[in-house]
Short mmCIF file of C-alpha atoms in Angstrom, two decimals:
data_model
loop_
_atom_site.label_atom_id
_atom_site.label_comp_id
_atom_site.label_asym_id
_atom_site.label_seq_id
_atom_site.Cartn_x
_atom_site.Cartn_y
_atom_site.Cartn_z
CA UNK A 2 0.00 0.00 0.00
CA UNK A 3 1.76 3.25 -0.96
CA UNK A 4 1.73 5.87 1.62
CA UNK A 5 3.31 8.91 3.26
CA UNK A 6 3.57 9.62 6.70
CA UNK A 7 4.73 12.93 8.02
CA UNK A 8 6.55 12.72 11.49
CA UNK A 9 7.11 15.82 13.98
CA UNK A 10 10.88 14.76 13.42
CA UNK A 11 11.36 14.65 9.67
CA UNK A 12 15.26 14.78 9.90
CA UNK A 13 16.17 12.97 13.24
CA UNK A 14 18.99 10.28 13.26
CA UNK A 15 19.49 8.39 16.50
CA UNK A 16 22.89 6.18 17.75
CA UNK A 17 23.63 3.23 15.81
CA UNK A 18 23.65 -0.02 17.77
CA UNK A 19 26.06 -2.75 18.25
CA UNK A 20 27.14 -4.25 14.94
CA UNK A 21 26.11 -7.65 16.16
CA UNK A 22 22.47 -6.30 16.57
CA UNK A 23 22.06 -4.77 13.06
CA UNK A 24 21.01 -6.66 10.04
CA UNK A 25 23.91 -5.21 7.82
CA UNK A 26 26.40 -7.27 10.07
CA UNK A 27 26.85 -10.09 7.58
CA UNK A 28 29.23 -8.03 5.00
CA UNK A 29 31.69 -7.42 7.79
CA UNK A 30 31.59 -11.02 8.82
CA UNK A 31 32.10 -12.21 5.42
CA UNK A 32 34.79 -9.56 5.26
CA UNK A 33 36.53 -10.99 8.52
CA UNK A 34 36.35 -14.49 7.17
CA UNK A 35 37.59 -14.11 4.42
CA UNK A 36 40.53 -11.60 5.87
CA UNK A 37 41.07 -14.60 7.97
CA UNK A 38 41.04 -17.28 4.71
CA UNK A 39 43.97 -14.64 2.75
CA UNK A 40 46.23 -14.66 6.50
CA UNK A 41 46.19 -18.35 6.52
CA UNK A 42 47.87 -19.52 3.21
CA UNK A 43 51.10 -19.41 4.21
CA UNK A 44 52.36 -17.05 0.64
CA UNK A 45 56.37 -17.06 -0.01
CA UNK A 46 58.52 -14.63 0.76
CA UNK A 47 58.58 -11.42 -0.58
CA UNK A 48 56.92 -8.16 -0.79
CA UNK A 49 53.42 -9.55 -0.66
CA UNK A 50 54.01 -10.52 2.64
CA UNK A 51 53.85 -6.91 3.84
CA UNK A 52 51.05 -5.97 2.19
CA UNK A 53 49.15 -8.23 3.50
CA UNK A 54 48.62 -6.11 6.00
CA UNK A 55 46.64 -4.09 4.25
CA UNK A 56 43.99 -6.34 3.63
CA UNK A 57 42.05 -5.49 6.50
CA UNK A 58 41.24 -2.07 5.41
CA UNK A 59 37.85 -2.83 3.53
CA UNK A 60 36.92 -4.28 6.82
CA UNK A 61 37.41 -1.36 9.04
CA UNK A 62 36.61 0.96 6.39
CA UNK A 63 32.72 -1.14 6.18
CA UNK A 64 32.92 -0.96 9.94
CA UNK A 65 33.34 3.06 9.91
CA UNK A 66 30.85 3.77 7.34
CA UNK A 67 28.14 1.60 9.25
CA UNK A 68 28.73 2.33 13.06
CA UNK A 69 31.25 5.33 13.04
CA UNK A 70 34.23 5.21 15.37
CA UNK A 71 33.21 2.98 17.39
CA UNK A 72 32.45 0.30 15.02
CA UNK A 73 36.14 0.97 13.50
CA UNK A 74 37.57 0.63 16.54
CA UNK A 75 35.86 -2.86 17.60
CA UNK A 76 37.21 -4.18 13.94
CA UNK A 77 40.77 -3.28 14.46
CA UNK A 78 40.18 -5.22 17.67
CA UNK A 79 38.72 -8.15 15.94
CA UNK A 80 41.58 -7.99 12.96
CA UNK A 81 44.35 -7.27 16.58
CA UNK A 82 43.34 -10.80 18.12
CA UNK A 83 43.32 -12.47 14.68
CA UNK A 84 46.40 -11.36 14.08
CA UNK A 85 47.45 -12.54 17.20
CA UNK A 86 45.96 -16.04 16.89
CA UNK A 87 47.43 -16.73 13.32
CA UNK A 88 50.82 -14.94 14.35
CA UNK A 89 51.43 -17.70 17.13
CA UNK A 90 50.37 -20.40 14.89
CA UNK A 91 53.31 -18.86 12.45
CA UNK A 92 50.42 -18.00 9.94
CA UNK A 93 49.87 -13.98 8.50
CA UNK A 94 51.33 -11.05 8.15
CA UNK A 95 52.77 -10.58 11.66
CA UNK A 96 54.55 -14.40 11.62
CA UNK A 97 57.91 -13.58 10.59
CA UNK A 98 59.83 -15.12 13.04
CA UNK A 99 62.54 -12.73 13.34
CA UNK A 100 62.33 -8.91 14.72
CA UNK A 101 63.30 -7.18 11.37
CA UNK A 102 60.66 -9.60 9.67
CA UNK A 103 58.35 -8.50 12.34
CA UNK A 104 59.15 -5.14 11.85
CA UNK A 105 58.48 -4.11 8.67
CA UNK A 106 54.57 -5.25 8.15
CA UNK A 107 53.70 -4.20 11.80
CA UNK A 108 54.90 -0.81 10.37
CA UNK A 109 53.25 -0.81 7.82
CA UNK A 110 50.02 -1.66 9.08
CA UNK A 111 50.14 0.94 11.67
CA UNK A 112 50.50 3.24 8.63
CA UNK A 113 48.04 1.75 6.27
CA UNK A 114 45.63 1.63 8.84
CA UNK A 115 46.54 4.95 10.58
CA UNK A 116 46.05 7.23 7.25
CA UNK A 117 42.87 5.06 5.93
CA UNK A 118 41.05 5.66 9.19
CA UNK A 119 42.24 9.36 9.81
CA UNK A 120 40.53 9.84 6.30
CA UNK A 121 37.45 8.29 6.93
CA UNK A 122 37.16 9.50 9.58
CA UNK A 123 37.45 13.41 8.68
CA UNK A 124 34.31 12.18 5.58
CA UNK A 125 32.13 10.68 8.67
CA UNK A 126 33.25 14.06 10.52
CA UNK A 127 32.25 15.94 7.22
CA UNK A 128 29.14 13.45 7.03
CA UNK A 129 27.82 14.28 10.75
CA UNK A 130 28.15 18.02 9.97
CA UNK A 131 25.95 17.86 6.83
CA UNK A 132 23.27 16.41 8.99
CA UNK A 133 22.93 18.63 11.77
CA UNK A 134 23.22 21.32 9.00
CA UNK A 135 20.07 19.83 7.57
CA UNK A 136 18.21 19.08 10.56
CA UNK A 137 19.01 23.20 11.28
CA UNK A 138 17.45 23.48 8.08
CA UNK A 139 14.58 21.51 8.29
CA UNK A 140 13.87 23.15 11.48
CA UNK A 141 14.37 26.61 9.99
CA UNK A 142 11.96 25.52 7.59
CA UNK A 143 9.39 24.50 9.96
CA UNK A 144 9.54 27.77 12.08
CA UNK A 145 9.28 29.79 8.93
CA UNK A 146 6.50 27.77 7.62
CA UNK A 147 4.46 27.74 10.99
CA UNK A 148 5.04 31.63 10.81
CA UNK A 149 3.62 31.53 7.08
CA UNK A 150 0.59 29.61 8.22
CA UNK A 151 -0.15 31.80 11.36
CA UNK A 152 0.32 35.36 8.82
CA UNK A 153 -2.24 33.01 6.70
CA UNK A 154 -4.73 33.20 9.20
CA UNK A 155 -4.49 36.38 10.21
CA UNK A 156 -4.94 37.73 6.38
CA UNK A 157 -8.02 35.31 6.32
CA UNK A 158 -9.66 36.65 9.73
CA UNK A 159 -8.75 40.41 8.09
CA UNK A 160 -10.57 39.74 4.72
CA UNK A 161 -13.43 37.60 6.08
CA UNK A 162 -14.37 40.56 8.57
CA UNK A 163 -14.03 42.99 5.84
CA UNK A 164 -16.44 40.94 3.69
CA UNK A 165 -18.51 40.57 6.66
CA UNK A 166 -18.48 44.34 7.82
CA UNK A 167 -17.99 45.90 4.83
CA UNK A 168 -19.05 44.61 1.76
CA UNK A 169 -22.27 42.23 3.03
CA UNK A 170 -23.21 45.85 4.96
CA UNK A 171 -22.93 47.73 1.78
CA UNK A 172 -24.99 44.69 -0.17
CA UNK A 173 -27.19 44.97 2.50
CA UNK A 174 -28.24 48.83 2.24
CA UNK A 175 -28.36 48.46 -1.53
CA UNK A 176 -31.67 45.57 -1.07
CA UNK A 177 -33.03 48.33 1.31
CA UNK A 178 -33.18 50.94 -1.04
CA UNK A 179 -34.43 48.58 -3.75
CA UNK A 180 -37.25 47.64 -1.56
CA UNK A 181 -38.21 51.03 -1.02
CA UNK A 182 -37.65 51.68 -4.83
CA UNK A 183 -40.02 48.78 -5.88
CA UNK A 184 -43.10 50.82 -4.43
CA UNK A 185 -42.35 53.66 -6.49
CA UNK A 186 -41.79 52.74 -9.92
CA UNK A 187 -44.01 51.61 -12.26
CA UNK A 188 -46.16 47.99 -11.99
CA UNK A 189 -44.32 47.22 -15.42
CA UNK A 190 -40.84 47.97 -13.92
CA UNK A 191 -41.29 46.57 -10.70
CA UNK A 192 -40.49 42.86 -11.45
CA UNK A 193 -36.94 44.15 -12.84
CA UNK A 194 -36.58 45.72 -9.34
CA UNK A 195 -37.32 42.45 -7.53
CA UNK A 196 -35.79 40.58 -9.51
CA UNK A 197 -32.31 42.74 -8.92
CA UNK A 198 -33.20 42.79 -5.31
CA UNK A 199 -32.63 38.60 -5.63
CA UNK A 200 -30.07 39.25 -7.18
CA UNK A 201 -28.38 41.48 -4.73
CA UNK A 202 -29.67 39.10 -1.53
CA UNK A 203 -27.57 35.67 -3.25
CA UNK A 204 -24.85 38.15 -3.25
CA UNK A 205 -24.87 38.59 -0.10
CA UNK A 206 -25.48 35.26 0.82
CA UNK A 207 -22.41 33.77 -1.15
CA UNK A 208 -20.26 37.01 0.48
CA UNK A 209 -21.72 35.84 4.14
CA UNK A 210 -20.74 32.05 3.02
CA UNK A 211 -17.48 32.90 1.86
CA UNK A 212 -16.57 34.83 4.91
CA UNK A 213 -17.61 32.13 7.33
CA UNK A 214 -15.24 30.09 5.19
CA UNK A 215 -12.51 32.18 5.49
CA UNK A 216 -12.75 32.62 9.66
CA UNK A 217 -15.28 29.93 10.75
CA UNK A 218 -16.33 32.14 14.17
CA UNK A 219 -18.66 28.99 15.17
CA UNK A 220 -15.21 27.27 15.97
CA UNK A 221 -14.54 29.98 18.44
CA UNK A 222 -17.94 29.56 20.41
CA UNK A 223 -18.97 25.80 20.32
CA UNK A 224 -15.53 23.60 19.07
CA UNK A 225 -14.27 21.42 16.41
CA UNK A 226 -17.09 19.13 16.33
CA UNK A 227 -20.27 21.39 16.04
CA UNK A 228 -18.06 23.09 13.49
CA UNK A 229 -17.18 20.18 11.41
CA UNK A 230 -20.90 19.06 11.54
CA UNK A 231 -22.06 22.61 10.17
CA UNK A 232 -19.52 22.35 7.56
CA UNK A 233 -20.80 19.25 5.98
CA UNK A 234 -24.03 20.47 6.37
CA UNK A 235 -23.70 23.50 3.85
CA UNK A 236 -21.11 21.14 1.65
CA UNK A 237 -24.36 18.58 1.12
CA UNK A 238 -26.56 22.23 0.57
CA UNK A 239 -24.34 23.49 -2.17
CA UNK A 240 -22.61 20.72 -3.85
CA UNK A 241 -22.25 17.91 -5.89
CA UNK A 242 -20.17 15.61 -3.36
CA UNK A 243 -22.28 14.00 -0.90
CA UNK A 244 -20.44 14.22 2.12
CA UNK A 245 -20.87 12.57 5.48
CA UNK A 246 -19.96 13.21 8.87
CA UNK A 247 -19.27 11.33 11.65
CA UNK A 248 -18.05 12.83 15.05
CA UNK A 249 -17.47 10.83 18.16
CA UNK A 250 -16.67 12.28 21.58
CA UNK A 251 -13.30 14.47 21.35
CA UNK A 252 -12.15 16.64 24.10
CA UNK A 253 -11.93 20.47 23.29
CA UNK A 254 -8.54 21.51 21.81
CA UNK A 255 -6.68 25.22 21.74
CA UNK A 256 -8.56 27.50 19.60
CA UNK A 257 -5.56 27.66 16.80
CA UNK A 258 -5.19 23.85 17.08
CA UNK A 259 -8.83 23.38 16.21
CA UNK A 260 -8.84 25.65 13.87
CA UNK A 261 -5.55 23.71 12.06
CA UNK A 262 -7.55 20.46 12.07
CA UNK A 263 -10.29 22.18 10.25
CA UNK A 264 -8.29 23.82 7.75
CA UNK A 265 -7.44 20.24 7.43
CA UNK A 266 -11.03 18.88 6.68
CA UNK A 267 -11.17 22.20 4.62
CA UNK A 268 -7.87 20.96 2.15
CA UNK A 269 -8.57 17.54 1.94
CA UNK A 270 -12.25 18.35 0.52
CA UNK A 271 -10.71 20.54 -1.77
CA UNK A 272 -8.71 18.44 -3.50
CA UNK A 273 -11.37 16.14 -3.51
CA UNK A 274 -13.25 18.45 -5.24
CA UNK A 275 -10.95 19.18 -7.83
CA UNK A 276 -8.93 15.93 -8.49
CA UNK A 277 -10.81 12.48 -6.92
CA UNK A 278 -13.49 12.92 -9.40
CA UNK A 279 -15.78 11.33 -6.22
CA UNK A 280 -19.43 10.79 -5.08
CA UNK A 281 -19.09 10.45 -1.46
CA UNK A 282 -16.88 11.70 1.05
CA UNK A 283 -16.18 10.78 4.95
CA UNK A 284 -15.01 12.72 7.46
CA UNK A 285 -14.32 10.94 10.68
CA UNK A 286 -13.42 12.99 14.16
CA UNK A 287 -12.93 10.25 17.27
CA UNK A 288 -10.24 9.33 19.68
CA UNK A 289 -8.62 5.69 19.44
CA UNK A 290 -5.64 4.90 21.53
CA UNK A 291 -5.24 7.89 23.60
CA UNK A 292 -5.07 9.25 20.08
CA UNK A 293 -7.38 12.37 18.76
CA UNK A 294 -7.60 10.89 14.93
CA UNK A 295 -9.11 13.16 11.64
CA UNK A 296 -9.89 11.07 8.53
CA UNK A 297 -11.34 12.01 5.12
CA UNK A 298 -12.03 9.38 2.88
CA UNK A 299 -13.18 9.55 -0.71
CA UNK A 300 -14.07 6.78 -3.08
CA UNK A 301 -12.82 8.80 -6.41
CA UNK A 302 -9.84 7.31 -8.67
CA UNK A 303 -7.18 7.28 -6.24
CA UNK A 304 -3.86 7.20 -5.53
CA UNK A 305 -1.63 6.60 -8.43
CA UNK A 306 -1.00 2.81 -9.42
CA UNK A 307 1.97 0.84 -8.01
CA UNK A 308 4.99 1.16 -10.27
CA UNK A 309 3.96 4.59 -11.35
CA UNK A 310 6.14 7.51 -10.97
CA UNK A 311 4.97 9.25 -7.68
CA UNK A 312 3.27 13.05 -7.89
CA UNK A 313 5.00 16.04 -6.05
CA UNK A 314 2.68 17.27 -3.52
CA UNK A 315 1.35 20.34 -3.98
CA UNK A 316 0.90 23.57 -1.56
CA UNK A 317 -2.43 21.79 -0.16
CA UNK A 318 -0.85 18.82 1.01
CA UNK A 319 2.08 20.48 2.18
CA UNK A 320 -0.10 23.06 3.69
CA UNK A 321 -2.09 19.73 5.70
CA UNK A 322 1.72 18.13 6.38
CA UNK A 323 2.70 21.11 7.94
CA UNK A 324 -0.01 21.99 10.19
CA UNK A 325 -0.05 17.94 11.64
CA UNK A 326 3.50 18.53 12.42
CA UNK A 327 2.82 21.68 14.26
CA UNK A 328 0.08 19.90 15.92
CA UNK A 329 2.55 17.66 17.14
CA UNK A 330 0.67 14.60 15.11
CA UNK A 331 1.30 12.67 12.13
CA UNK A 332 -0.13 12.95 8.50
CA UNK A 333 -1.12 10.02 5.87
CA UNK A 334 -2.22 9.29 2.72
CA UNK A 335 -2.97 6.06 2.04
CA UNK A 336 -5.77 4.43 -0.09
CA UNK A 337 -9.17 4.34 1.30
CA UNK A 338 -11.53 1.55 1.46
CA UNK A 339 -13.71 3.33 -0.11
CA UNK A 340 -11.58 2.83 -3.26
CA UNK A 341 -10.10 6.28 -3.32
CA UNK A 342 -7.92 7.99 -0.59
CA UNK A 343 -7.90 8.40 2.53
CA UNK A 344 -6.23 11.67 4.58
CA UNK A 345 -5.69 10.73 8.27
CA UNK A 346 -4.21 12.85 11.44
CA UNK A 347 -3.78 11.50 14.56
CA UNK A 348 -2.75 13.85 17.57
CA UNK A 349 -1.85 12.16 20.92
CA UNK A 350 -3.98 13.86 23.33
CA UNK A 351 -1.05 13.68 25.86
CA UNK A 352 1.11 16.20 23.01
CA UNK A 353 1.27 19.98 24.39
CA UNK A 354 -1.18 20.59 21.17
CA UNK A 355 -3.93 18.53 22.43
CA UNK A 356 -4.94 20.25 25.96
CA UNK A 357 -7.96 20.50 26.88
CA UNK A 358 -9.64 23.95 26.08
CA UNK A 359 -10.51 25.91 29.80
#
């Protein structure tokens, strides 16, 4: 099942573990074995002897790349005491038999081994820097963005009461004065007058509609769920998409947190409007597992087909990603039952987003 999930740490890396506990351990032991095969055929003399003692490089260098330092350090340990073992069976690099024949490949390993790892180490140094550089980024990112979406709102309140104040007042006078204009023209001219009045009152109407839209006040005075239940109320009024509504028992949120989770119900209808091509729609607010879960489900085409090249997400999704991360939740998108897709947040109600509302 393709899906995306959205995490409130998008760039986090934690400690690596013991190389015995990982799954990639089986290079390095094939690596050690067959280090230990090359030590034991006893070679003639000559200058492949010392370099031998190279041939534990790809080892430690497997070791550094996967578990860092101290991985590197536990395989020059491992590659120390098989040394050791061969060298007093008078097998490997280090089995000369006399000091100057000692000498030389001890030196050399120390140097081999010394440079390789000094190296490797300065790209996992270089490595380690790039990723708290990102995570700094990513979390830049998120600030700004949260910033982006608060200015958002803000604008939205600003234009919504201006509609409200302003331009439904103004629409408002104008159907007065008609009224008191349709008793003093003419009986032939009167139905234009009504009819403009009309007119002039769906105006209004879609003005009052689209500012409620834009700041839904009925979040402010009664919550999430008596506003999410008044939005699919007008959706089933005005469109196309029949869309139904289940809310369960949810505890109040924070007035902006509400209001993100809305503006998620908001997005995710959106695009279902304009891309899912669907007849019915779900919208699902309930708490399951000490978990405060939003889900929209559509049964329209769908997610793209396996094997298909995946679609960028646009501002809307990003828009929904971001706010779930603010909320301190996760995001998917998954495919729905329903045969189309399904957008689900999940908040735990024990996250500093999800406190109850005084």
């Amino acid at each position: 099942m393709q899906q995306r999930e959205l995490s409130a740490d998008r760039a986090g890396g934690g400690q690596r573990g013991a190389p015995a506990a990982q799954p990639g351990a089986a290079p390095g032991l094939t690596l050690l074995g067959a280090l230990a095969l090359l030590w034991q055929v006893r070679w003639p003399p000559g200058a492949i002897t010392p370099l031998l003692v190279l041939a534990p490089i790809p080892l430690l260098v497997w070791a550094l790349i996967m578990f860092g330092v101290s991985g590197a350090s536990l395989g020059m340990l491992a590659v120390a005491a098989l040394g050791m073992q061969l060298g007093l069976a008078g097998l490997g690099p280090f089995a000369g038999g006399v000091p100057p024949a000692d000498l030389v490949p001890a030196q050399a390993w120390t140097l081999g081994t010394g440079f390789a790892l000094l190296f490797l180490g300065a790209l996992a140094e270089q490595k380690l820097s790039s990723r708290l550089l990102l995570q700094h980024a990513y979390r830049r990112l998120g600030e700004v963005t949260g910033r982006m979406l608060v200015v958002q709102e803000e604008e939205r309140t600003r234009i919504a009461r201006d509609l409200h104040d302003d331009v439904n007042q103004s629409l408002a006078a104008i159907s007065i004065r008609l009224s008191a204009l349709r008793n003093q023209v003419a009986p032939g001219a009167r139905a234009s007058v009504v009819e403009l009045q009309e007119q002039v009152l769906a105006v209004s109407n879609d003005v009052r509609s689209i500012s409620h839209e834009l700041h839904p006040s009925i979040l402010r005075f009664t919550g999430l769920a008596s506003a999410l239940d008044a939005f699919c109320i007008k959706r089933n009024a005005r469109g196309t998409l029949r869309l139904r509504c289940r809310i369960e028992d949810a505890p109040r949120l924070g007035g902006e947190h509400e209001l993100s989770l809305f503006r998620i119900v908001q997005e995710a209808l959106n695009n279902v409007d304009r891309h899912a091509h669907a007849r019915l729609a779900e919208v699902l607010l309930a708490v399951r597992q000490q978990q405060l879960v939003l889900r929209v489900d559509d049964d329209g085409r769908g997610m793209p087909a396996a094997g298909s090249p995946p679609l960028a997400p646009g501002l809307g999704m990003i828009s929904m990603e971001e706010r779930a991360r603010l909320l301190g939740g996760t995001l998917r998108v998954e495919r729905s039952p329903l045969g189309g897709t399904r957008v689900e947040v999940r908040v735990p109600l024990d996250a500093p987003a999800a406190r109850h509302a005084p």
